[in-house]
Short mmCIF file of C-alpha atoms in Angstrom, two decimals:
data_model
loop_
_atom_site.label_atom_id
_atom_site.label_comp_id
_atom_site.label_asym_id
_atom_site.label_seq_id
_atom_site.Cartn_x
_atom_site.Cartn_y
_atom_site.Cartn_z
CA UNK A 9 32.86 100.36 73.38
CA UNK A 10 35.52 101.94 75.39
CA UNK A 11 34.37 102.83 78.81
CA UNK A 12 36.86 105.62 80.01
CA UNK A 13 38.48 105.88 82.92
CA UNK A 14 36.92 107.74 86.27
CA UNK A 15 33.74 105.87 85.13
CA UNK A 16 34.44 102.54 86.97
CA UNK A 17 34.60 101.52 90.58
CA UNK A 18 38.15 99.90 92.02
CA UNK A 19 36.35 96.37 92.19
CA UNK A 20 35.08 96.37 89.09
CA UNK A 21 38.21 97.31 87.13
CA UNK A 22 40.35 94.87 89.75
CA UNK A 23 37.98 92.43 88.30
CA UNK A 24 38.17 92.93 84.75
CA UNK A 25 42.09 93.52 85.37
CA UNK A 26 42.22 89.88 86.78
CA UNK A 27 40.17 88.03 83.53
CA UNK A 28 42.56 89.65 81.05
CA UNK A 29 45.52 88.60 83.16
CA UNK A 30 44.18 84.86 83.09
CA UNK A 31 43.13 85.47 79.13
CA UNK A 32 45.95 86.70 78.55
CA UNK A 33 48.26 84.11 80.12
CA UNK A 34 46.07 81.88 78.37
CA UNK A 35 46.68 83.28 74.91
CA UNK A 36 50.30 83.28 75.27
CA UNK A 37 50.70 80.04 76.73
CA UNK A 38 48.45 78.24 73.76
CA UNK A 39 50.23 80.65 71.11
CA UNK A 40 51.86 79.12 68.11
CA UNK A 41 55.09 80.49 66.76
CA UNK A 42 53.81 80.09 63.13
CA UNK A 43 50.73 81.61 64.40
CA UNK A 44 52.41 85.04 65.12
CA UNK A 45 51.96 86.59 62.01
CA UNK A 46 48.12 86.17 61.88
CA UNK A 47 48.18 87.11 65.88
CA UNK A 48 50.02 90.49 64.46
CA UNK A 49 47.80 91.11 61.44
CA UNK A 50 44.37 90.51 63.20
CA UNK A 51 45.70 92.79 66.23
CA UNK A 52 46.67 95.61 63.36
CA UNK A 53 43.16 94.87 61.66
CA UNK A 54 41.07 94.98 65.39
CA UNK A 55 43.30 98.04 66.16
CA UNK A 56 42.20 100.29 63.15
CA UNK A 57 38.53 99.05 63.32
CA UNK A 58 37.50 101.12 65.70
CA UNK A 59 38.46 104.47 63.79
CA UNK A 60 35.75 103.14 61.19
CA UNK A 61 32.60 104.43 62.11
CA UNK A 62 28.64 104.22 61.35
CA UNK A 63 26.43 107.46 62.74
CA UNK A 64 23.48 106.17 63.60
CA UNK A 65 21.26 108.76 65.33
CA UNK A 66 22.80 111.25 68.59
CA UNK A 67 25.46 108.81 68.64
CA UNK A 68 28.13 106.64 66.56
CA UNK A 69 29.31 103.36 66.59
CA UNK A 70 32.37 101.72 65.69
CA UNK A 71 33.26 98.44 64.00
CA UNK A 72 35.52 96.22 66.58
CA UNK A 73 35.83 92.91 64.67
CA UNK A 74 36.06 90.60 68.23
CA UNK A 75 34.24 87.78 66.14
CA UNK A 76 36.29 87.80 63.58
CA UNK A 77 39.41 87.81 65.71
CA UNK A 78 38.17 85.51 68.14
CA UNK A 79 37.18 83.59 64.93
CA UNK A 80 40.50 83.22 63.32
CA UNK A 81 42.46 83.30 67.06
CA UNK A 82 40.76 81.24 69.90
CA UNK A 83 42.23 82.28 73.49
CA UNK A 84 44.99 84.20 71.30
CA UNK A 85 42.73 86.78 70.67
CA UNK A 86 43.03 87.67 74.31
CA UNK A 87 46.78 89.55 73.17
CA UNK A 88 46.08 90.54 69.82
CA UNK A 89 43.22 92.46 71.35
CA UNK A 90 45.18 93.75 74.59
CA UNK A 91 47.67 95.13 72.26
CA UNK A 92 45.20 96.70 70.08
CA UNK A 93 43.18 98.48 72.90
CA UNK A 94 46.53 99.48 74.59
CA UNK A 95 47.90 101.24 71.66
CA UNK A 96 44.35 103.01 71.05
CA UNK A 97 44.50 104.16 74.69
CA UNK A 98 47.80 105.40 74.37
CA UNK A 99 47.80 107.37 70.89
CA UNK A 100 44.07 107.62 70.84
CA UNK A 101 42.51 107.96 74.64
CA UNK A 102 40.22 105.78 73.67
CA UNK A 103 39.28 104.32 77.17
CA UNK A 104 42.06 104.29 79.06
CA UNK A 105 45.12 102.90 80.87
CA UNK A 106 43.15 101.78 84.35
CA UNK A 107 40.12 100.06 82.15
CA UNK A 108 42.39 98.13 79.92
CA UNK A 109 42.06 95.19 82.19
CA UNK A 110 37.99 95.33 81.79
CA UNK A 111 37.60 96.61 78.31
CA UNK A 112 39.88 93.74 77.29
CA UNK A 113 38.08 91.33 79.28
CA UNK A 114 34.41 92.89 77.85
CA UNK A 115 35.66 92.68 74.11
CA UNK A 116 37.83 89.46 74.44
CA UNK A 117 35.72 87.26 76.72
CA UNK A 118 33.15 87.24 73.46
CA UNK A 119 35.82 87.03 70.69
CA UNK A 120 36.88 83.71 72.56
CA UNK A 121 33.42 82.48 72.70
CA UNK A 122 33.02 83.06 69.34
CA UNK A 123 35.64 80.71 68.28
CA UNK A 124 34.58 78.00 70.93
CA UNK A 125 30.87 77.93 69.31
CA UNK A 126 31.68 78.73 65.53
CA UNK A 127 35.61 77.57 64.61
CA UNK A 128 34.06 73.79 64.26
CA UNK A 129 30.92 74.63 62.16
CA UNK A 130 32.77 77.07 60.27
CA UNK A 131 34.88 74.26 58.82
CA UNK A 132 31.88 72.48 57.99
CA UNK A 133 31.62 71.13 54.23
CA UNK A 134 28.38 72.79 54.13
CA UNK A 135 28.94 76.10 52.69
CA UNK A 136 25.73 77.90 54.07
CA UNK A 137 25.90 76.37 57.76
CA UNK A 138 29.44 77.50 57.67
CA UNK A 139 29.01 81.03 56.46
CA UNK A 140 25.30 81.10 58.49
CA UNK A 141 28.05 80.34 61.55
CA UNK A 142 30.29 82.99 60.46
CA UNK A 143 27.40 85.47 60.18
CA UNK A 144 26.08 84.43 63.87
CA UNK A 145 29.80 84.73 65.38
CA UNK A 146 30.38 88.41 64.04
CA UNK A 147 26.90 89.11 65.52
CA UNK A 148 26.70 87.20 68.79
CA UNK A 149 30.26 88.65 69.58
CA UNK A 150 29.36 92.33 69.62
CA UNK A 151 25.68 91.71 71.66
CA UNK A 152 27.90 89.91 74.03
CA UNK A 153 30.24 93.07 74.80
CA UNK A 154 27.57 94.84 74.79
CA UNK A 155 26.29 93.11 77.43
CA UNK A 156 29.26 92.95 79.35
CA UNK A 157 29.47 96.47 79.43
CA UNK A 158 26.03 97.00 80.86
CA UNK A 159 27.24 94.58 83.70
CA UNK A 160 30.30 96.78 84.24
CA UNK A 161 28.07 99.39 84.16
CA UNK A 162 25.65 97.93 86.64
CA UNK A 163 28.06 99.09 89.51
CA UNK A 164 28.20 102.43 89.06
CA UNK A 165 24.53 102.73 89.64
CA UNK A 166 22.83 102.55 86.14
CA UNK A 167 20.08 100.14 85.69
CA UNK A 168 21.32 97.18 84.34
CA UNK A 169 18.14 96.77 82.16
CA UNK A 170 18.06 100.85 80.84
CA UNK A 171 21.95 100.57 80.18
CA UNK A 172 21.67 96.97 78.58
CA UNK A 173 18.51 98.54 76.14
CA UNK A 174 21.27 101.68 75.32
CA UNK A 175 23.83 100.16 74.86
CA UNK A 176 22.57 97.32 72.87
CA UNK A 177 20.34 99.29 70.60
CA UNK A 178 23.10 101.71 69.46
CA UNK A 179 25.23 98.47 68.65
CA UNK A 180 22.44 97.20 66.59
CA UNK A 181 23.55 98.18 63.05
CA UNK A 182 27.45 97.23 63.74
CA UNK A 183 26.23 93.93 65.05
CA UNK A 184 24.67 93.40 60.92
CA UNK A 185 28.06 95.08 59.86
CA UNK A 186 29.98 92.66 61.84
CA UNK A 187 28.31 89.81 60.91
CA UNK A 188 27.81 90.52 56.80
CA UNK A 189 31.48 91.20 57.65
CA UNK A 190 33.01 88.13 58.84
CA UNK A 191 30.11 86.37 56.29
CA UNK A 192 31.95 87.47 53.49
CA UNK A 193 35.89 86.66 54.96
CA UNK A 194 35.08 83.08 56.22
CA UNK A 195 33.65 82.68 52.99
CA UNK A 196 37.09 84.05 51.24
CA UNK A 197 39.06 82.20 53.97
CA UNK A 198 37.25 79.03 53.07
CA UNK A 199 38.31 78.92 49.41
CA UNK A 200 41.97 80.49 49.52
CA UNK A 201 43.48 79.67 52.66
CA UNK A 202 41.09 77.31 54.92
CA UNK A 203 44.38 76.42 57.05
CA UNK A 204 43.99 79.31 58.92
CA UNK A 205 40.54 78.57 59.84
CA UNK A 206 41.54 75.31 61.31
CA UNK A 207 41.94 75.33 65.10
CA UNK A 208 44.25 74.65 66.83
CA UNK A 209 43.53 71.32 67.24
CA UNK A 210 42.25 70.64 63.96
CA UNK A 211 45.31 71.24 62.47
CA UNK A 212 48.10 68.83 65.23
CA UNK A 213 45.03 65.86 64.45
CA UNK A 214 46.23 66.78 60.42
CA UNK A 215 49.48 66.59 60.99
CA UNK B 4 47.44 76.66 34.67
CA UNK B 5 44.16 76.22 36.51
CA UNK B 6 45.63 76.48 39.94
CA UNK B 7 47.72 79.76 38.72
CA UNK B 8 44.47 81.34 37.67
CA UNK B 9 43.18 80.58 40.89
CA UNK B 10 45.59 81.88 42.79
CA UNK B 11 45.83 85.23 40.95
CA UNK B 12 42.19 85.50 41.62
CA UNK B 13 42.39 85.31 45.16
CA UNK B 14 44.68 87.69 44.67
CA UNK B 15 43.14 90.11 42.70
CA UNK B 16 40.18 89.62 45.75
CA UNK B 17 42.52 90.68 48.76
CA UNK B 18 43.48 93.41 46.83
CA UNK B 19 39.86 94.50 46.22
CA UNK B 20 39.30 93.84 49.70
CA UNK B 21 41.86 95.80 50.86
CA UNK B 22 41.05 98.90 48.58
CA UNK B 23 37.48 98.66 49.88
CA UNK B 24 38.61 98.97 53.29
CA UNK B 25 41.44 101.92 52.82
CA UNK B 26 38.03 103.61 51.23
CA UNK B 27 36.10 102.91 53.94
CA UNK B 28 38.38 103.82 56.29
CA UNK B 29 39.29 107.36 54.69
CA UNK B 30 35.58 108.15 54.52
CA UNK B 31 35.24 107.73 57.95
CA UNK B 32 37.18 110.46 59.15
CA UNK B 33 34.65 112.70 58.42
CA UNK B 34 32.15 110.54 60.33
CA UNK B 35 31.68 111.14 64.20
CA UNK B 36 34.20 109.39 66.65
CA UNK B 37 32.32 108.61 70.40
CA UNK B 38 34.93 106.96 71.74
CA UNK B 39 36.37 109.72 74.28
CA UNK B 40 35.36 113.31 74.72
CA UNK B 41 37.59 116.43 75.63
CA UNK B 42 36.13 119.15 77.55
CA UNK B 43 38.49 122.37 78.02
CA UNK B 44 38.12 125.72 79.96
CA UNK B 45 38.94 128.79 80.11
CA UNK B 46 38.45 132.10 82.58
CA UNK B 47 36.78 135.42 81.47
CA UNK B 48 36.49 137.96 83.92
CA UNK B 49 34.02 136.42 86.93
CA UNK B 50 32.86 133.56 84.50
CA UNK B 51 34.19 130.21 83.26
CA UNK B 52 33.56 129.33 80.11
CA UNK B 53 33.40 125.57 79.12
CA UNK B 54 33.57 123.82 76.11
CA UNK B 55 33.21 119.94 75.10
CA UNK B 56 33.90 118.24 71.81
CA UNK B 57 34.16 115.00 70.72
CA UNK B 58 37.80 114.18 69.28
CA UNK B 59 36.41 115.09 64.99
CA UNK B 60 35.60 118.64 66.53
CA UNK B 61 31.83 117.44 67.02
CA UNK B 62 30.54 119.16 70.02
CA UNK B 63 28.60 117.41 73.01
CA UNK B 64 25.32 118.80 73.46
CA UNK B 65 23.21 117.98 76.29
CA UNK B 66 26.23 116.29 78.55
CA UNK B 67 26.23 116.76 82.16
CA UNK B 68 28.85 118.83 83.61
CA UNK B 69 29.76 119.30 87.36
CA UNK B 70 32.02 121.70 89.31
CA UNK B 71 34.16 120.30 92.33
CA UNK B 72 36.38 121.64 94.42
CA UNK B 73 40.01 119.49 95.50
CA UNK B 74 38.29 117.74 98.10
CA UNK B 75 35.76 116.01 95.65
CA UNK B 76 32.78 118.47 97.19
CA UNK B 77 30.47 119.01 94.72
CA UNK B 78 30.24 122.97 93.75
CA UNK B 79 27.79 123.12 91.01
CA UNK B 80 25.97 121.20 88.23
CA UNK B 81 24.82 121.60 84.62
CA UNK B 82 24.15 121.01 80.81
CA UNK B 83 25.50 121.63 78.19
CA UNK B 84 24.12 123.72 75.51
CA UNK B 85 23.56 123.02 71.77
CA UNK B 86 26.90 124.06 71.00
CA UNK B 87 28.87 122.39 73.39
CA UNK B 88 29.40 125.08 75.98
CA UNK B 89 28.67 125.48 79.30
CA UNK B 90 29.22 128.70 81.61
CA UNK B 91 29.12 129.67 85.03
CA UNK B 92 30.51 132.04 87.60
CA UNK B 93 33.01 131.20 89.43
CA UNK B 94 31.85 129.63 92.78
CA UNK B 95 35.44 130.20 94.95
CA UNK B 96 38.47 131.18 94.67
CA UNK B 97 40.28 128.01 94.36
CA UNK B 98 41.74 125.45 92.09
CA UNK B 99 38.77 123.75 90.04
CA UNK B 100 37.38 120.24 88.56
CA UNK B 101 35.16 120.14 85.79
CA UNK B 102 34.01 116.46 85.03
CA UNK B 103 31.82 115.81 81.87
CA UNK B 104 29.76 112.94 81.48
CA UNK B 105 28.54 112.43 78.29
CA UNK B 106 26.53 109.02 78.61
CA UNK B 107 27.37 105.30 77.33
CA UNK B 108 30.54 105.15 79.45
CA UNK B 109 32.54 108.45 78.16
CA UNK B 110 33.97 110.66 80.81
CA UNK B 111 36.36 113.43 80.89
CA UNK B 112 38.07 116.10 83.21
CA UNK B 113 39.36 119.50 83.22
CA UNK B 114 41.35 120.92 85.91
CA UNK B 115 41.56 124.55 86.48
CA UNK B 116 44.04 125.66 88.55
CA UNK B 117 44.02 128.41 91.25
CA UNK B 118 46.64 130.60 89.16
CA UNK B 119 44.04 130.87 86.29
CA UNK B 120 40.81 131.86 88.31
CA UNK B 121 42.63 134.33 91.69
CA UNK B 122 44.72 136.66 90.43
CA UNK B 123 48.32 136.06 89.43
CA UNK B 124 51.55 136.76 91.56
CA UNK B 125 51.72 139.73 89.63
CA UNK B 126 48.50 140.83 89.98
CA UNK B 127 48.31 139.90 93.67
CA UNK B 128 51.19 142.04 94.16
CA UNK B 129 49.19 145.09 92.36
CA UNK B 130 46.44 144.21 94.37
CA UNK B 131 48.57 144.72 97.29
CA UNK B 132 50.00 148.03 96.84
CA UNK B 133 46.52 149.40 95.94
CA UNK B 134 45.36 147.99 98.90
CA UNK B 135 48.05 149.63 100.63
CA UNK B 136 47.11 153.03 98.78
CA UNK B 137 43.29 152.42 99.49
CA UNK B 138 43.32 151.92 103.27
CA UNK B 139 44.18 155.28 104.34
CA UNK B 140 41.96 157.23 101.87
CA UNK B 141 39.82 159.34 102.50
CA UNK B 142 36.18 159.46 101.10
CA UNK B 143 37.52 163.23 99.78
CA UNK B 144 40.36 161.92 98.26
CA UNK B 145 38.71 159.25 96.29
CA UNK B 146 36.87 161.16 93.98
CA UNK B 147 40.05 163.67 93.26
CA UNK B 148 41.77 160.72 91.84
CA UNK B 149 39.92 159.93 88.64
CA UNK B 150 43.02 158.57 86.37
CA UNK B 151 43.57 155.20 85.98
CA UNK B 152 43.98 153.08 88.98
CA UNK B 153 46.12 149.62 88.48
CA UNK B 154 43.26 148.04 89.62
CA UNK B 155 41.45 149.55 86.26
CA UNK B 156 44.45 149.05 84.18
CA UNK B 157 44.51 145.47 85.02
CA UNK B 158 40.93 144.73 83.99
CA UNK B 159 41.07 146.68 80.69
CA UNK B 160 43.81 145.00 79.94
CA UNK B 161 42.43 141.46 81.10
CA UNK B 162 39.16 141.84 78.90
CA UNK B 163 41.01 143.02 75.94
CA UNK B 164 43.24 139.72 76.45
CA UNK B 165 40.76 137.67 77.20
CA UNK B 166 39.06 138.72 74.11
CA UNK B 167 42.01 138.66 71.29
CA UNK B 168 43.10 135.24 73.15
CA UNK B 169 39.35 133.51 72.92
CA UNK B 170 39.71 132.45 69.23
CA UNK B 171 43.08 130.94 69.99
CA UNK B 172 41.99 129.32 72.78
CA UNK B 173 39.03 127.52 71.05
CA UNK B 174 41.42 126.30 68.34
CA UNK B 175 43.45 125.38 71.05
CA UNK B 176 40.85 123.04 72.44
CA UNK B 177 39.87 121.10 69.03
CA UNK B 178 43.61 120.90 68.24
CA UNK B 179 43.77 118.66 71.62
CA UNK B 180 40.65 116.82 70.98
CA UNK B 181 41.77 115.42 67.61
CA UNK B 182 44.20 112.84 67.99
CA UNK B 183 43.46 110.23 65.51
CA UNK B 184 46.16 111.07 62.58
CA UNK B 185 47.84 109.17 59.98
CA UNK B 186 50.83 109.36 61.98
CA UNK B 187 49.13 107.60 64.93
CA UNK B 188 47.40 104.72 62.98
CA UNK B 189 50.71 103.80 60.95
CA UNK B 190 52.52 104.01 64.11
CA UNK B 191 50.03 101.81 65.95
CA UNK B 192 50.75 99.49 63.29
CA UNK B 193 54.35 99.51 63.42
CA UNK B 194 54.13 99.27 67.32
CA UNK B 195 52.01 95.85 66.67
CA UNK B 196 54.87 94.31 63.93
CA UNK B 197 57.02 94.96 66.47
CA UNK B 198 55.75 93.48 68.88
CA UNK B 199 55.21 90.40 66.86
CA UNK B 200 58.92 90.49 66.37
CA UNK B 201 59.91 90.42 69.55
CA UNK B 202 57.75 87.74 70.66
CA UNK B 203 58.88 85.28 67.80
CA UNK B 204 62.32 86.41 68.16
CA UNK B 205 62.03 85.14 71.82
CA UNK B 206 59.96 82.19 71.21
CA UNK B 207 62.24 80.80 68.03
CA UNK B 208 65.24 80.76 70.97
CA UNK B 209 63.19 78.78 73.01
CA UNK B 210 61.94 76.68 69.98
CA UNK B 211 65.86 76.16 69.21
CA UNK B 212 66.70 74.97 72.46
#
């Protein structure tokens, strides 16, 4: 999920560069100071994901866990995941230092719709809508990047449709992972500590 | 009572978690890693010999590789074999670019400089002198002198380098692909805490205020 660098045209990384500045200012803006911890852990947790990985076929996948951060973080996940793909570029070269602006924006932009569409459901008292919301988030989150990568892609001449079929079908099995994943941690985080479920605004309207 | 139980139960389920995913995780490092691949070079003689790895040592078969010179002109272009290597003579005398594309985004480069493919300044300066010698020879003389020239020297020497040095050099290259060590995860880490740190340290001042 890590396009490297040299792949990408100016525009497109100017453009990806510009959506993690505004995510990003975002994030920090709507960050909590009792929030920090989680911020750190889930940027630790997203930041060793991606050395876990599945073979499947030729080529191998890795887990990224944006629904699960997105999840837990809402627009915070926007740092915890810039910090996480920084230090993977810099000790790793995973990607690189020119994409970080557009891999943060393919991997975040999904996290944060993850938590727009799921945080509310998966606070529901209905145990199987909320962990069937969980499951979908973890899922939908990964096909999204996915996506966005065969956009980004687009512009250096690949066939959005050929790259998009790649791309998605090799993400296939982690998008199961992902979602069995966060399944199983909503489900924890729903019995032993549902206050860090709550959003944002869930939680000032408790207060 | 009830609540304590509880709570140790939780307990007792991060810690499984956690266990799970430390197994997980040290399982995977035998798995494949397609995040980034390395591709590394080396002159023998005439030819250039190529080879591209993933960072767990895995090598890249079938990847497109191409051959530019400084200006971004494109020299040459080719594949991979099953084992990750790629070969070719060398198309000028200049500094080289060797760009492997390996599909789904992953791109790297390899620069060869002009040092490693024309002779060195020592050689150039042998190269000189025998020039010098050659230029007023005559056809008679040549075949009187049969010992070694430096010209001859230099190449036996070269290929018996080249050879002894190969092994080293292929180490070489999967030492530099493999980054991902314990050092560099737990340090990753610590980078992150810190971070956090810093950010609450400044944000608790402003909270104070």
């Amino acid at each position: 999920m890590h396009i490297s660098e040299g792949v990408l045209s100016a525009q497109v990384l100017i453009a990806g560069g510009a959506v993690a500045v505004g995510g990003l200012a975002t994030g920090l803006k709507r960050l909590e100071y009792e929030r920090m911890p989680q911020v750190a852990l889930l940027s630790s947790a997203f930041f060793v994901a991606s050395l876990i990985h599945i073979p499947i076929g030729p080529s191998s996948v890795h887990l990224m866990l944006n629904g699960l951060v997105g999840l837990l973080l809402g627009w915070a996940a926007f740092p915890a995941i810039f910090v996480g793909l920084t230090l993977q570029a810099l000790l790793f070269q995973f990607g690189g230092i020119t994409t970080l602006g557009i891999n943060t924006a393919n991997v975040a932009l999904p996290a944060v719709t993850g938590y727009y569409l799921f945080n509310r459901t998966c606070l529901s008292s209905s145990t199987y809508l909320a962990l069937g919301a969980a499951f979908v988030c973890g899922f939908l989150a990964i096909l999204l990047s996915a996506l966005l990568i065969a956009v980004s892609l687009m512009t250096t001449g690949e066939h959005f449709i050929e790259a998009a079929w790649t791309i998605v079908l090799a993400h296939i099995p982690i998008m199961f992972i992902e979602g069995v994943l966060t399944f199983f941690l909503v489900g924890f985080l729903r019995k032993a500590k549902p206050e860090i479920l709550g959003s944002l605004y869930e939680r000032k309207k408790t207060i | 009572m009830n609540v304590k139980k509880q709570y140790s139960n939780h307990r007792m389920y991060l810690v499984k978690v956690f266990c799970a995913v430390i197994t997980l995780h040290l399982c995977s490092f035998t798995h494949t890693f397609a995040h980034k691949v390395s591709i590394f070079a080396y002159v023998e003689g005439d030819v250039i010999h190529s080879q591209s790895y993933f960072p767990d040592g895995r090598t890249c078969k079938n990847a497109q590789i191409e051959v530019f010179d400084l200006k971004g002109k494109r020299l040459l272009k080719g594949a991979t074999n099953m084992d990750g290597e790629f070969s070719f003579r060398i198309p000028i005398q200049d500094s080289l670019k060797l760009v492997l594309t390996a599909g789904m985004a992953h791109k790297a480069e390899y620069e060869i400089s002009k040092e490693e493919i024309s002779p060195s300044a020592v050689k150039t300066a042998l190269e000189k002198i025998t020039q010098g010698q050659k230029a007023p020879l005559s056809p008679a003389s040549a075949t009187v002198k049969t010992e070694l020239s430096p010209d001859h020297m230099r190449d036996i020497i070269d290929k018996a380098l080249e050879k002894k040095l190969k092994p080293v050099m292929q180490k070489l290259t999967r030492i530099e692909a493999k980054n991902t060590s314990i050092n560099n995860i737990m340090g990753g880490i610590g980078y992150i805490l810190g971070l956090m740190g810093i950010v609450m340290y400044f944000k608790k001042n402003r909270k104070d205020r």
